[in-house]
Coordinates of C-alpha atoms in Angstrom, one line a residue:
X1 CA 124.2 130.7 50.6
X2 CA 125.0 127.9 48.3
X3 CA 126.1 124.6 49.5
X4 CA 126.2 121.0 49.5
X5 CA 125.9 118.2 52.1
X6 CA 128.7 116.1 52.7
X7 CA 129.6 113.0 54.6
X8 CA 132.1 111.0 56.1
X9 CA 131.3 107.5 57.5
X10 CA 133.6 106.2 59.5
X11 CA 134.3 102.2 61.8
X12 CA 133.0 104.4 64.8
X13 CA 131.4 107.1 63.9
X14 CA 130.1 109.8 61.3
X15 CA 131.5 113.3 60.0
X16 CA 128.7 115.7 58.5
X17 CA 129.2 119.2 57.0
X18 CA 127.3 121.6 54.8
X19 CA 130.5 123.0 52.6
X20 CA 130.9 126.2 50.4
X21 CA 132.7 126.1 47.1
X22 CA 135.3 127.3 48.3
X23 CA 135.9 124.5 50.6
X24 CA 134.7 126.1 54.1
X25 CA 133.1 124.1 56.7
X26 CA 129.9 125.8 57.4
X27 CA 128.3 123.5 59.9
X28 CA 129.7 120.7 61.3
X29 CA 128.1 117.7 62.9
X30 CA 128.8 114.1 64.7
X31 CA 127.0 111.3 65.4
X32 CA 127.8 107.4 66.1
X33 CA 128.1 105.1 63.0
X34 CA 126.1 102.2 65.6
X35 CA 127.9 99.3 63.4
X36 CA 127.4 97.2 67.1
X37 CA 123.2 97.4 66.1
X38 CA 123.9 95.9 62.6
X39 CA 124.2 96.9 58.8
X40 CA 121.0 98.1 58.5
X41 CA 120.9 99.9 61.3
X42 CA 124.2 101.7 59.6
X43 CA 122.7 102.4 56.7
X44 CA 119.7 104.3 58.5
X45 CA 121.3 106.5 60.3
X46 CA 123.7 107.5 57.0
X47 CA 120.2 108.0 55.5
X48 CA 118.7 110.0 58.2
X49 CA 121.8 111.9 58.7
X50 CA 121.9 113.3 55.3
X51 CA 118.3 114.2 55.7
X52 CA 119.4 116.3 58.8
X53 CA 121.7 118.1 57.5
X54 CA 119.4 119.0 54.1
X55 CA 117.0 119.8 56.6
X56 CA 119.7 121.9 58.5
X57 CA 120.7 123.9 55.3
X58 CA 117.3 124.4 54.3
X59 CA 117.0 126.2 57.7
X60 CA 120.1 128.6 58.2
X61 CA 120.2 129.1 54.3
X62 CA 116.7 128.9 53.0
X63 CA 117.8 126.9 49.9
X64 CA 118.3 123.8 48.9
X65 CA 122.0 122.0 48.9
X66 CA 122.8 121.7 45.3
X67 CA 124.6 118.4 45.5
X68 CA 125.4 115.9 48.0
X69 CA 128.7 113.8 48.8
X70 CA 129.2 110.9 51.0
X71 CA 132.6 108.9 51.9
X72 CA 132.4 105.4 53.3
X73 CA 134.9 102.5 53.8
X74 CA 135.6 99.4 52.4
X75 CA 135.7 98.9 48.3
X76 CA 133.2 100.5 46.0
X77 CA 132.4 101.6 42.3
X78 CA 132.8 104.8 42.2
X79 CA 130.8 105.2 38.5
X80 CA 127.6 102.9 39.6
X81 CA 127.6 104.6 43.2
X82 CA 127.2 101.0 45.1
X83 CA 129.2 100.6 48.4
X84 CA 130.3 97.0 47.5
X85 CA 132.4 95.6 50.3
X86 CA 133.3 96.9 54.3
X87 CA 134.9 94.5 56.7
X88 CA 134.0 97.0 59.4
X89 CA 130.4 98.0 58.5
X90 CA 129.4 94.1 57.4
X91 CA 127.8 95.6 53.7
X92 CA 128.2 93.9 50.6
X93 CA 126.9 95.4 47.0
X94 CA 125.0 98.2 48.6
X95 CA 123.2 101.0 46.3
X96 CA 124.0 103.6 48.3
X97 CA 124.1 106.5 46.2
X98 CA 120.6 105.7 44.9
X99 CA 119.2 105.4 48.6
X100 CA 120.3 108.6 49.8
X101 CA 119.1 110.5 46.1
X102 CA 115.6 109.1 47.4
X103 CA 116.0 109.8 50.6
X104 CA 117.3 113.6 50.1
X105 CA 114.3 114.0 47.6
X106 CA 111.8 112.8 49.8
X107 CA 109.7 115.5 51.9
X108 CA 107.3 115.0 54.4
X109 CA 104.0 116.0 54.1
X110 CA 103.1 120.0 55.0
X111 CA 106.8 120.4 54.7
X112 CA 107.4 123.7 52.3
X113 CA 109.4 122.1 50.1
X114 CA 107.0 118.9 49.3
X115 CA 106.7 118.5 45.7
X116 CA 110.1 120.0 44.8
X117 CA 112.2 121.5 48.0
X118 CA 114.5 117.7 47.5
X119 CA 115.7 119.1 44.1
X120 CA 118.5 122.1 43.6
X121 CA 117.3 125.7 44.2
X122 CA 116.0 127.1 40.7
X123 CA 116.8 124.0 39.3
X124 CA 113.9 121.1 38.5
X125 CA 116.3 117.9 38.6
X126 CA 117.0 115.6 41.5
X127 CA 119.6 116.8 43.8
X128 CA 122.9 114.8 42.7
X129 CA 124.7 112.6 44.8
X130 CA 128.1 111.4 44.4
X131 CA 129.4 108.5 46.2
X132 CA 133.6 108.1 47.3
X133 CA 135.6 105.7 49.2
X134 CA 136.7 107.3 52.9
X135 CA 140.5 107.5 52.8
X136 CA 140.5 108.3 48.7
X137 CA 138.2 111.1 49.6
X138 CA 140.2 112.6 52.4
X139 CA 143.5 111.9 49.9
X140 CA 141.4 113.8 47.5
X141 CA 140.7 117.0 50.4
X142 CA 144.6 116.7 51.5
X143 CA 145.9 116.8 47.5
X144 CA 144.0 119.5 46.6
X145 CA 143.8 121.9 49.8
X146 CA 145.8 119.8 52.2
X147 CA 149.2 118.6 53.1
X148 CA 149.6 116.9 49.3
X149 CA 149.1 120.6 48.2
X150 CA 151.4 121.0 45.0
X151 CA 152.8 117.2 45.1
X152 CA 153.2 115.4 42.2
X153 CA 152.6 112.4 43.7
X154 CA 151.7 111.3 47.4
X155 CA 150.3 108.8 48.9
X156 CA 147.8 109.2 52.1
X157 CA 147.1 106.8 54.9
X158 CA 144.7 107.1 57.5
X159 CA 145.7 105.0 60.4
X160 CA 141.9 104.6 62.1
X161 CA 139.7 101.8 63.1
X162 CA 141.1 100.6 60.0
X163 CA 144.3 101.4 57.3
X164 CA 143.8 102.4 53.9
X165 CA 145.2 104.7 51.3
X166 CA 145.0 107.0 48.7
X167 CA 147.5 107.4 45.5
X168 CA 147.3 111.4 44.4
X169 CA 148.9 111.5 40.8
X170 CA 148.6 115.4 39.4
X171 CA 145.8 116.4 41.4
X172 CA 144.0 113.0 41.0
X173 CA 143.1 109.8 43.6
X174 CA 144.0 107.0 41.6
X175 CA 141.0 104.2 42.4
X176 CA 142.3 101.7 39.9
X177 CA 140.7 99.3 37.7
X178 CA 138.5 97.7 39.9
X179 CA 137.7 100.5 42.6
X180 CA 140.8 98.7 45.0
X181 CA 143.7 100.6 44.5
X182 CA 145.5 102.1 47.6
X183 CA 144.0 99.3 50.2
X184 CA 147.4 99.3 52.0
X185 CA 145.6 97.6 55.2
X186 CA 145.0 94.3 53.6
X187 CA 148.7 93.7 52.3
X188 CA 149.9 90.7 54.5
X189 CA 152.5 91.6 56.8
X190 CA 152.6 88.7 58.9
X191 CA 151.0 85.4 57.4
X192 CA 150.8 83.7 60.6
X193 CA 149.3 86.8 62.5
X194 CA 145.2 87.9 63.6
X195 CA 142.2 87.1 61.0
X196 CA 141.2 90.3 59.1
X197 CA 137.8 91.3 58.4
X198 CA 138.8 90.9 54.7
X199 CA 139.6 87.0 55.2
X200 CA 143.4 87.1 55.2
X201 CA 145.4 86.7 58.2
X202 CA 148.3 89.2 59.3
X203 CA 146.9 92.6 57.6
X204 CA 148.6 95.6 58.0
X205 CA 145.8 96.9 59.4
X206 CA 144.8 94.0 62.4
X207 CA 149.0 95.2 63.3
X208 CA 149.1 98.8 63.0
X209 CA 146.0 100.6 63.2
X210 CA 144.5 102.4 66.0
X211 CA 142.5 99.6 66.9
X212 CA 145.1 97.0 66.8
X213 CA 147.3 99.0 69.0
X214 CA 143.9 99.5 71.2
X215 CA 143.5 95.8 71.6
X216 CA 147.3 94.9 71.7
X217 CA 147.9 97.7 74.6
X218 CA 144.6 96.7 76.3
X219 CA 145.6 93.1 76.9
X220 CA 149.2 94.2 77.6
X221 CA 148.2 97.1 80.2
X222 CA 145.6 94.7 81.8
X223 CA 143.3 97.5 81.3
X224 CA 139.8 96.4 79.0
X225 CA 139.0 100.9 78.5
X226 CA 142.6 101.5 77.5
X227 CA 142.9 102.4 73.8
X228 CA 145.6 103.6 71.1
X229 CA 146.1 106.9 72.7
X230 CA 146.3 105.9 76.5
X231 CA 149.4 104.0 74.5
X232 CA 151.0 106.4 73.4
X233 CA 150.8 108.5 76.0
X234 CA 152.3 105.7 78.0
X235 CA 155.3 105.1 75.1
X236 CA 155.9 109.2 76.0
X237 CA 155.8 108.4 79.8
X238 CA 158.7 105.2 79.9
X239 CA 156.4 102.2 79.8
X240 CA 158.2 99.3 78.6
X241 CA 155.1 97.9 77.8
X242 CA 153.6 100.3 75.7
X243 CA 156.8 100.8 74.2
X244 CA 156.7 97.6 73.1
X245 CA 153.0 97.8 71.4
X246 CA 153.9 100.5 70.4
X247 CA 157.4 99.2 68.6
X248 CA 155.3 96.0 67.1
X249 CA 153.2 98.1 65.3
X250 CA 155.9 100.9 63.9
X251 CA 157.7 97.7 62.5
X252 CA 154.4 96.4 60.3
X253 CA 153.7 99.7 59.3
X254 CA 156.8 100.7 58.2
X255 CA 156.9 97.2 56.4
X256 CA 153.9 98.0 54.7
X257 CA 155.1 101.4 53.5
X258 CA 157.7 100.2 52.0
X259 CA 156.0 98.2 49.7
X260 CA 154.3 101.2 48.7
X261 CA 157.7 103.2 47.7
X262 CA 159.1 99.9 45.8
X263 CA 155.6 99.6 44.0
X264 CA 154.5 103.4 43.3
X265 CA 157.6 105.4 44.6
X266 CA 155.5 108.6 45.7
X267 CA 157.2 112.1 46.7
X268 CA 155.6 112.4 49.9
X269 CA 153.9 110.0 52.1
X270 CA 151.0 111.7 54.5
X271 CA 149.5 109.8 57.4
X272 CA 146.2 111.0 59.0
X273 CA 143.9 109.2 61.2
X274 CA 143.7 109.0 64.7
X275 CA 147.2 107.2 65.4
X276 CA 148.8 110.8 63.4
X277 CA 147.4 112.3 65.9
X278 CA 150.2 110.7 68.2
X279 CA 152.7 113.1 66.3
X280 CA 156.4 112.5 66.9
X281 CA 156.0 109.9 68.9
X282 CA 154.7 108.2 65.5
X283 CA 156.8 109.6 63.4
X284 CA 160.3 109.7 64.9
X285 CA 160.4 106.0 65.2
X286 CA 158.7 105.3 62.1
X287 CA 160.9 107.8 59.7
X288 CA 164.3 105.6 61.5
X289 CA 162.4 102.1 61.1
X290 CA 161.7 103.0 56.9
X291 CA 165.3 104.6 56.8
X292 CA 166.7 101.2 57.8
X293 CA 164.0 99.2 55.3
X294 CA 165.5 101.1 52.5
X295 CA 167.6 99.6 49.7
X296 CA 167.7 100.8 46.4
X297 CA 164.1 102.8 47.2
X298 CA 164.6 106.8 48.0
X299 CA 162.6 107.4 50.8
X300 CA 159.2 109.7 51.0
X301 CA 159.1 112.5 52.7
X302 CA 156.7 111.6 55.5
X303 CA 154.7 114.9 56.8
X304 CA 150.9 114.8 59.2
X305 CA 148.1 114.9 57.0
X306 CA 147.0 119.1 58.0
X307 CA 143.0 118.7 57.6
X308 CA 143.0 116.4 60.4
X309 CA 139.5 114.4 60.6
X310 CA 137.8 116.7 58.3
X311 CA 140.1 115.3 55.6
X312 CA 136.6 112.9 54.9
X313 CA 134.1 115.6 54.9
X314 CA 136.1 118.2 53.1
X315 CA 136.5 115.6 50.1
X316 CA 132.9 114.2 50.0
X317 CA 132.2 118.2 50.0
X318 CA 134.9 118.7 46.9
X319 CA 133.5 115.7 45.3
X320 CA 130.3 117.4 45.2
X321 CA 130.9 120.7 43.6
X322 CA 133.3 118.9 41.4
X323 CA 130.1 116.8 40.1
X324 CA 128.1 120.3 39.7
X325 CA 130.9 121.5 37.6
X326 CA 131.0 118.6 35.3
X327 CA 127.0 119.0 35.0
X328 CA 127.6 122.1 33.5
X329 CA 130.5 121.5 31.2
X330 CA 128.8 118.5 30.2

């Protein structure tokens, strides 16, 4: 069966997938990024991961992927394939894309495919590799398959270890000029608040993501194992405390969505990640707190992301036959 290999690298940990053209998952794997061991550490096990799973393929399929996608945080150039920037992972101007087309056309010796099994079945080139950034990836999956199905324009936020978005404009993630766009975590929402990763103090995302609500309910709850969901959970339960976390970080994230309708007044805004996962306990209090933001701006509709955390996976997949289709055409 023809496939590809695609990746999602997450803060924590790592999505992989061998995915069919039309989009379905065929196998499915997890492992831990290990950012706590270092960058290169990181980087090896992306490396050896994608080796897996072209190892994996070769095995249930008994041919070669014919492309490979992989989604990682932070900023990166998208046409040179270099990961240049992650606050979480510690990388800076990282050649990632030409790393894993070694890797994925390496072979070790006595293995059948050792002197061509790393290229595309009845094919003689290299086995492509295209590189995206995490959350424009899964904005990519939800816009075309997803929750952003049909929209005009959206935008998607993944509320994680981190917060970043994705601008979909007629079936496209906008990146921008510089490979930036849509890095809704690092707009200041409180100058005198926590240091970021980035350098700033008072990102959105040190106030609102899942692990800012981890740390804030943590120190509030007196417990060091409690994280974001325990939170919400408690919010649901009557805790005054929680509800409190859980209120400080509804009010910066609805403040930072509403700079996103003043600047790019999108149709629909999605929100994924893990804090999504919270449901109406997210979004209730969230759709009232952007309601009472709102001045001349008309407000998004604000739906769940629907691929869940195989948004990543599912785009790095798309982003793959989508670079065999423009192969051909080219």
């Amino acid at each position: 069966m023809k496939h590809v290999i695609a990746l999602d690298v997450g803060g924590t940990g790592m999505k992989a997938a061998l995915v069919a053209q039309d989009g379905t998952l065929l196998h499915v794997e997890r492992r831990p990024t290990g950012r706590e061991q270092g960058t290169d550490a990181v980087v090896a096990g992306i490396l050896d991961f994608a080796a897996h799973l072209r190892d994996e393929g070769l095995r249930r399929y008994g041919t070669a992927a014919a492309a490979a996608g992989v989604a990682v945080p932070g900023t990166i150039d998208e046409e040179q394939g270099i990961a240049l920037f992650s606050a979480n992972l510690g990388w800076r101007d990282l050649p990632l894309r030409r790393l894993l087309g070694e890797r994925l056309n390496q072979w070790p010796e006595g293995h059948p495919n050792k002197g061509g099994g790393g290229r595309r079945a009845g094919h003689g080139e290299p086995l492509p590799v295209v590189l995206g950034h995490d959350v424009r990836t899964g904005a990519f999956a939800e816009g075309r398959i997803g929750a952003g199905k049909g929209a005009d324009r959206f935008f998607f936020v993944a509320l994680g270890t981190g917060i970043a978005g994705g601008y979909g404009i007629g079936g496209r993630i906008d990146a921008g000029a510089h490979g930036n766009a849509g890095e809704i975590g690092h707009i200041v929402i409180r100058p005198d608040g926590p240091p970021c990763g980035c350098g700033a103090h008072g990102c959105l995302e040190t106030l609102a993501s899942a692990a800012a609500v981890t740390r804030a309910w943590a120190e509030a709850s007196g417990d060091p194992d409690a994280d974001a969901a325990d939170c919400a959970r408690a919010v649901e339960a009557g805790d005054k405390r929680a509800q409190q976390v859980w209120a400080d970080a509804i009010a910066a994230l609805a403040d930072g969505l509403i700079v996103v309708q003043s600047l790019l007044d999108p149709r629909t805004v999605i929100l994924g990640g893990g804090l999504a996962e919270a449901g109406e306990t997210l979004f209730t209090p969230l759709r009232a707190a952007l309601q009472e933001r709102i001045t001349f701006q008309v407000p998004p509709t604000l739906v769940p992301a629907m691929l869940k955390d195989t948004a990543g996976c599912l785009g790095a997949g798309l982003l793959a036959w989508d670079l065999l289709s423009l192969e051909v055409t080219a």
